[in-house]
Tab-separated table of C-alpha atoms in Angstrom:
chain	number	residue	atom	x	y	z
A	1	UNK	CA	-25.933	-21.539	10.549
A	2	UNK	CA	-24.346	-23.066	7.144
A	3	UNK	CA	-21.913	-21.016	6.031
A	4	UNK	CA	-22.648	-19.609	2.328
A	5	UNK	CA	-20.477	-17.564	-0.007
A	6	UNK	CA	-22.425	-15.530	-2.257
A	7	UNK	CA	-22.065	-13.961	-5.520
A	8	UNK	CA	-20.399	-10.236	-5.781
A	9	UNK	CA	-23.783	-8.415	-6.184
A	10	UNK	CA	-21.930	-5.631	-8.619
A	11	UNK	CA	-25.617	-4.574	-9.527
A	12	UNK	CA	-25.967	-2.702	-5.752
A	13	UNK	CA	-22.632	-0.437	-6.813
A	14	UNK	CA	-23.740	2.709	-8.680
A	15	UNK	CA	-22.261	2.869	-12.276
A	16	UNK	CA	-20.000	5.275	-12.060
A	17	UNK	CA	-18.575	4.186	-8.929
A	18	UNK	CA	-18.147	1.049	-10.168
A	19	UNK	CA	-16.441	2.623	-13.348
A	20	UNK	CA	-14.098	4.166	-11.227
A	21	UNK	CA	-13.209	0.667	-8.999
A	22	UNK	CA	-12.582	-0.967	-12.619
A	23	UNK	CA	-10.010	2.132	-13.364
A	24	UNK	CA	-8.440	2.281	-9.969
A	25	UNK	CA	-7.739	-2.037	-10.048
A	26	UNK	CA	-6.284	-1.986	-13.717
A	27	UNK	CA	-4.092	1.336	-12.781
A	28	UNK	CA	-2.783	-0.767	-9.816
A	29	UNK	CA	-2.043	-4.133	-11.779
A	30	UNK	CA	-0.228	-1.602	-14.392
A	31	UNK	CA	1.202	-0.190	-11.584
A	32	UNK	CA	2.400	-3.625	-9.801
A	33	UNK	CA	3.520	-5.359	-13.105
A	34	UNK	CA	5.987	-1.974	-13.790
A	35	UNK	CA	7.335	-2.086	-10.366
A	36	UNK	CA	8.272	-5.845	-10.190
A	37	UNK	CA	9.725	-5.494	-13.765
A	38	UNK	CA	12.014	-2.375	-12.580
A	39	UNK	CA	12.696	-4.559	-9.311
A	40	UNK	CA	10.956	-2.458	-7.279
A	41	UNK	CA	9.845	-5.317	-4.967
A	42	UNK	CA	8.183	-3.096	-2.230
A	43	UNK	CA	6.354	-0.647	-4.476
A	44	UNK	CA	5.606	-4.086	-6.339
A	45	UNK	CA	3.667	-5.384	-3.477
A	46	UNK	CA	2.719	-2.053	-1.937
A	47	UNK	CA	0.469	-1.862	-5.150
A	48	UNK	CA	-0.512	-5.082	-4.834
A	49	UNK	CA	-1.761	-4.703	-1.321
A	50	UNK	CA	-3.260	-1.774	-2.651
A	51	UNK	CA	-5.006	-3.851	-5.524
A	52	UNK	CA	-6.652	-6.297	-2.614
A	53	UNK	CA	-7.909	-3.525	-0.863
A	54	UNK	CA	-9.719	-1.952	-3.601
A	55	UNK	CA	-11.762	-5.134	-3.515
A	56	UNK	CA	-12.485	-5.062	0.397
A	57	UNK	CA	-16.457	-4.125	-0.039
A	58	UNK	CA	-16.603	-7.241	-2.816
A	59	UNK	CA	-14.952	-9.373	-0.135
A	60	UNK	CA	-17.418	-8.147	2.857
A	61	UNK	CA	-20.212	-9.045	0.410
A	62	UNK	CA	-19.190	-12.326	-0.561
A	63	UNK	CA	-17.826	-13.730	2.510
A	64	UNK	CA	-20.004	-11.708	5.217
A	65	UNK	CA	-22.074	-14.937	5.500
A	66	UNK	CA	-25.236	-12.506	6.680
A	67	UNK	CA	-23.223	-10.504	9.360
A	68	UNK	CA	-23.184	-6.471	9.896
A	69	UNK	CA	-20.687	-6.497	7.376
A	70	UNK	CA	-22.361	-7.112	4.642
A	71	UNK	CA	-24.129	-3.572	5.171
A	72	UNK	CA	-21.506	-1.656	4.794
A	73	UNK	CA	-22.360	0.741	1.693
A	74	UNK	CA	-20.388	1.272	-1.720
A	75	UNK	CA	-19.657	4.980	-0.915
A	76	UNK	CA	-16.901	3.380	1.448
A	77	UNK	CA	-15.206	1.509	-0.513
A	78	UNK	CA	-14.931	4.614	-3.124
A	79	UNK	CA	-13.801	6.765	-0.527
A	80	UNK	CA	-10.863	4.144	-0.417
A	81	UNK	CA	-10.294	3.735	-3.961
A	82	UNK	CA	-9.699	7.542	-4.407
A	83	UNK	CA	-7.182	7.344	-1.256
A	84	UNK	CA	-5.335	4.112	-2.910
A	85	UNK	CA	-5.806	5.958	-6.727
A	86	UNK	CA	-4.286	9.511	-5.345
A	87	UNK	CA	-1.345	7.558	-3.376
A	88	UNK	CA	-0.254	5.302	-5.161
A	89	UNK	CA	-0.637	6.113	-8.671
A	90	UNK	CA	-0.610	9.663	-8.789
A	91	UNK	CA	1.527	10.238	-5.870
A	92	UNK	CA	4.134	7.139	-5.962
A	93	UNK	CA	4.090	6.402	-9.347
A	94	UNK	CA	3.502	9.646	-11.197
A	95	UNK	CA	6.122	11.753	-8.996
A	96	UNK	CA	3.997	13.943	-7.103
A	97	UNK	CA	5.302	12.947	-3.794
A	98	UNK	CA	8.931	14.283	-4.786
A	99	UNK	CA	7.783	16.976	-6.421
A	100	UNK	CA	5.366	18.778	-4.618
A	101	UNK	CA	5.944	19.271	-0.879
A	102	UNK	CA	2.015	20.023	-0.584
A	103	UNK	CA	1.073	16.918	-1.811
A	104	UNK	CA	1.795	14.816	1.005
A	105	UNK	CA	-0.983	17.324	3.494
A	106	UNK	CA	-3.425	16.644	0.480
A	107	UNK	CA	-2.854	13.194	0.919
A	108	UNK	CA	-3.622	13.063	4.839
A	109	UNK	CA	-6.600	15.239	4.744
A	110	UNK	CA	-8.151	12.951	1.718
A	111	UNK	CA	-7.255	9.877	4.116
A	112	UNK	CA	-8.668	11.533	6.821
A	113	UNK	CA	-11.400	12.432	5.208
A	114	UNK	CA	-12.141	9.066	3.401
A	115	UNK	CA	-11.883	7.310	6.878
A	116	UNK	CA	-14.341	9.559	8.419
A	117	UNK	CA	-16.991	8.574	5.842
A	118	UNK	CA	-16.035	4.797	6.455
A	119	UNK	CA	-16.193	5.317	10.254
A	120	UNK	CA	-19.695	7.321	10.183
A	121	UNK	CA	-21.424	4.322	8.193
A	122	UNK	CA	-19.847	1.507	10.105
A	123	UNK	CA	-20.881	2.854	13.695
A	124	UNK	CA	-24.507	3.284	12.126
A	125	UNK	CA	-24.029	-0.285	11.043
A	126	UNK	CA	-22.890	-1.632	14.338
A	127	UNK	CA	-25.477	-0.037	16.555
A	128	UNK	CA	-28.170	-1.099	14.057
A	129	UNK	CA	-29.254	-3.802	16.416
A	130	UNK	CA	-29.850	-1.619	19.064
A	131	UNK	CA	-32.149	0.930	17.206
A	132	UNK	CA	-31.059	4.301	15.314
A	133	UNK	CA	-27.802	5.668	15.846
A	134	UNK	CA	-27.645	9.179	17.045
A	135	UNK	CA	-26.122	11.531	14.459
A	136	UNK	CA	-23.734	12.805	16.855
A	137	UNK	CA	-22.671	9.636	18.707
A	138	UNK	CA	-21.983	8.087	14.538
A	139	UNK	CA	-20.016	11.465	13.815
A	140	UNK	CA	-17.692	10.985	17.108
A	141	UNK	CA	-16.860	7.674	16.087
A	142	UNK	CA	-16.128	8.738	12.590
A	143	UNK	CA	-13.461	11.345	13.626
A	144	UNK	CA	-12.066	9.084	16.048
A	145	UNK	CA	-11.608	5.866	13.517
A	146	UNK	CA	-10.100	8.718	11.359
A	147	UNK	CA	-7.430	9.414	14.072
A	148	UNK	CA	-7.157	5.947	14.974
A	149	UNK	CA	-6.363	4.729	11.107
A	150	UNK	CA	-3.464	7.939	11.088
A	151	UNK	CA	-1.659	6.861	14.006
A	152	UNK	CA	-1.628	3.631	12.748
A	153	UNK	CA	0.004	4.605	9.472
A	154	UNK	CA	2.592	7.184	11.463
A	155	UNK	CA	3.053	3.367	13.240
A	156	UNK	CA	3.606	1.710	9.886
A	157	UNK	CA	6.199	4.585	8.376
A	158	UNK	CA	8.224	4.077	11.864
A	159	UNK	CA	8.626	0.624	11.668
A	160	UNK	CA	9.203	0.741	8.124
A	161	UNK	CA	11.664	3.227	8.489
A	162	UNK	CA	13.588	1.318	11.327
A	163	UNK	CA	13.469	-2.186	10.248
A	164	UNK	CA	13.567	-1.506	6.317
A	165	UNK	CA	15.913	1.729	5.733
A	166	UNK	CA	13.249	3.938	4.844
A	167	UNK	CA	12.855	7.313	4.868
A	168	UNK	CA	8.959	8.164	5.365
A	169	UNK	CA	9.454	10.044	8.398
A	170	UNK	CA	11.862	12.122	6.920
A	171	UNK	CA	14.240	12.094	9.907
A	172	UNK	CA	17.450	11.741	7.936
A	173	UNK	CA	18.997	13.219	4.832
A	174	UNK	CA	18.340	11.710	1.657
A	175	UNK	CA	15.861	12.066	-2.019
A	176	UNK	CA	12.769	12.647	0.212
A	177	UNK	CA	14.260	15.260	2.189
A	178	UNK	CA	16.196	17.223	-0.459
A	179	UNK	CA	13.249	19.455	-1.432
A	180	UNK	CA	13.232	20.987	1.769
A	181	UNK	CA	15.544	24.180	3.263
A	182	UNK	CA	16.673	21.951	6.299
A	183	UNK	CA	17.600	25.983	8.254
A	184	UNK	CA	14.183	26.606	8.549
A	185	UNK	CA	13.827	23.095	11.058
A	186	UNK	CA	16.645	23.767	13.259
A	187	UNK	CA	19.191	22.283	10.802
A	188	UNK	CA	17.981	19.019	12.067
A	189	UNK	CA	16.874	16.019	10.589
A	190	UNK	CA	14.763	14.743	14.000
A	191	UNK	CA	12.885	18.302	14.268
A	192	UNK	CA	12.099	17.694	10.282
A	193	UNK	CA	10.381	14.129	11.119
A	194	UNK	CA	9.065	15.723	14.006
A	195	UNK	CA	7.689	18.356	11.862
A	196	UNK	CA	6.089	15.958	9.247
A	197	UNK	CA	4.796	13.850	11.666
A	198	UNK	CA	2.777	16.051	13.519
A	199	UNK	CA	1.701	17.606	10.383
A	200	UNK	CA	0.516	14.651	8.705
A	201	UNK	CA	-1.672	14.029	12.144
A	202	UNK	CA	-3.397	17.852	11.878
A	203	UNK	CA	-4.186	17.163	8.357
A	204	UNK	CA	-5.298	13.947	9.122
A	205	UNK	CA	-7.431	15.649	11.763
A	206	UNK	CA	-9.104	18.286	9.458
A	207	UNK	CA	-9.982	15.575	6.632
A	208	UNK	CA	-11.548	13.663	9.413
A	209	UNK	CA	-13.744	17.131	10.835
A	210	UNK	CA	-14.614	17.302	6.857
A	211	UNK	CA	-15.660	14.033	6.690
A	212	UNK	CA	-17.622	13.806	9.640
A	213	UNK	CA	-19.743	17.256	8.732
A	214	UNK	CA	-19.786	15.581	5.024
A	215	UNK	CA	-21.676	12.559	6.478
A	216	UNK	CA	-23.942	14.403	8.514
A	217	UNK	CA	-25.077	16.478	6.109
A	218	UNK	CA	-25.262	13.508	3.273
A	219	UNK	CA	-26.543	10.875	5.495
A	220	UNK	CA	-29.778	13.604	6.782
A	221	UNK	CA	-30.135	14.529	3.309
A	222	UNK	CA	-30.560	10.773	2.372
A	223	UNK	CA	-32.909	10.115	5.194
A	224	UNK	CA	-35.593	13.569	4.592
A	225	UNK	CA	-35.288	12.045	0.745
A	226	UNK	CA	-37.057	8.615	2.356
């Protein structure tokens, strides 16, 4: 089969969803071109990375060349461009992750959540082949990709905390740790990481549950519509 790359079909992406993508994109090139002018190289990039992603359904589209996916609907990459819009340029950039301890948990259970609804879709997708996914097998997948994609990022802030001098863990003194009344963790910096770790995984864990009852209910909605 000769491979083709087609045109971004922008007309399948309802309008306000695609208003929002336009938003998010800008916010993140504003975002980027601030960061590398400050000489914040890593937020720099981290915005660009974030900037690539919010393109990731365009991409499937254009270079799926007929596969699964190609099928993969716009709702996901929404889901994603609230995550990436709440992180990054509410949360990095606009100071909410210093100054509001709660805003971290909001964070994980919107990722978890967000994955859920990507997970739910894409096992439909896979299994298409093989006739109609079961609601429950779909929903199963979708809570496990959601706990799959948060140990990868507890992963990610390890690494980044041991080969770049980061604090995302939050397992030594330092600006991201000053907020909190290090007594009521032992008066240790380990049992703190420890602490947000394992927190950011429960949240994680309850977005996903949301998510998964979320699709369940929207996708058999969608379906007795038909």
């Amino acid at each position: 089969m000769t491979y083709k790359i087609k045109k971004d079909p922008i007309g399948d992406i309802p309008k306000a969803q695609l208003v929002f993508w336009i938003i998010t994109r800008i916010a993140l090139i504003i975002c980027a071109g601030y960061s590398f002018i400050h000489g914040d190289l890593v937020m720099g990039f981290e915005s660009v990375f974030c900037w690539i992603f919010s393109h990731l359904w365009d991409l499937f589209q254009i270079l799926g060349n007929g596969s699964f996916i190609e099928e993969v609907p716009p709702l996901s990459q929404t889901m994603l461009n609230v995550i990436i819009f709440i992180g990054i340029v509410i949360g990095s950039y606009g100071g909410w992750f210093d100054k509001y301890t709660w805003f971290d948990e909001v964070m994980h259970v919107s990722s978890g959540l967000a994955c859920a609804v990507f997970g739910y879709d894409f096992a439909v997708i896979i299994q298409r082949k093989k006739g109609q996914c079961a609601a429950t097998l779909a929903a199963i997948f979708a809570l496990m990709f959601a706990l799959s994609i948060a140990v990868g990022w507890e992963f990610y802030e390890f690494l980044m905390d041991t080969l770049h001098g980061t604090n995302l863990q939050l397992a030594k003194p330092g600006e991201e740790t000053a907020m909190f009344d290090i007594a009521k963790y032992r008066n240790e910096y380990g049992y703190l990481g420890l602490f947000d770790t394992m927190t950011d995984m429960m949240m994680n864990t309850i977005g996903g549950l949301a998510g998964m009852i979320f699709m369940i209910v929207y996708r058999n909605r969608k379906k007795e519509e038909k």
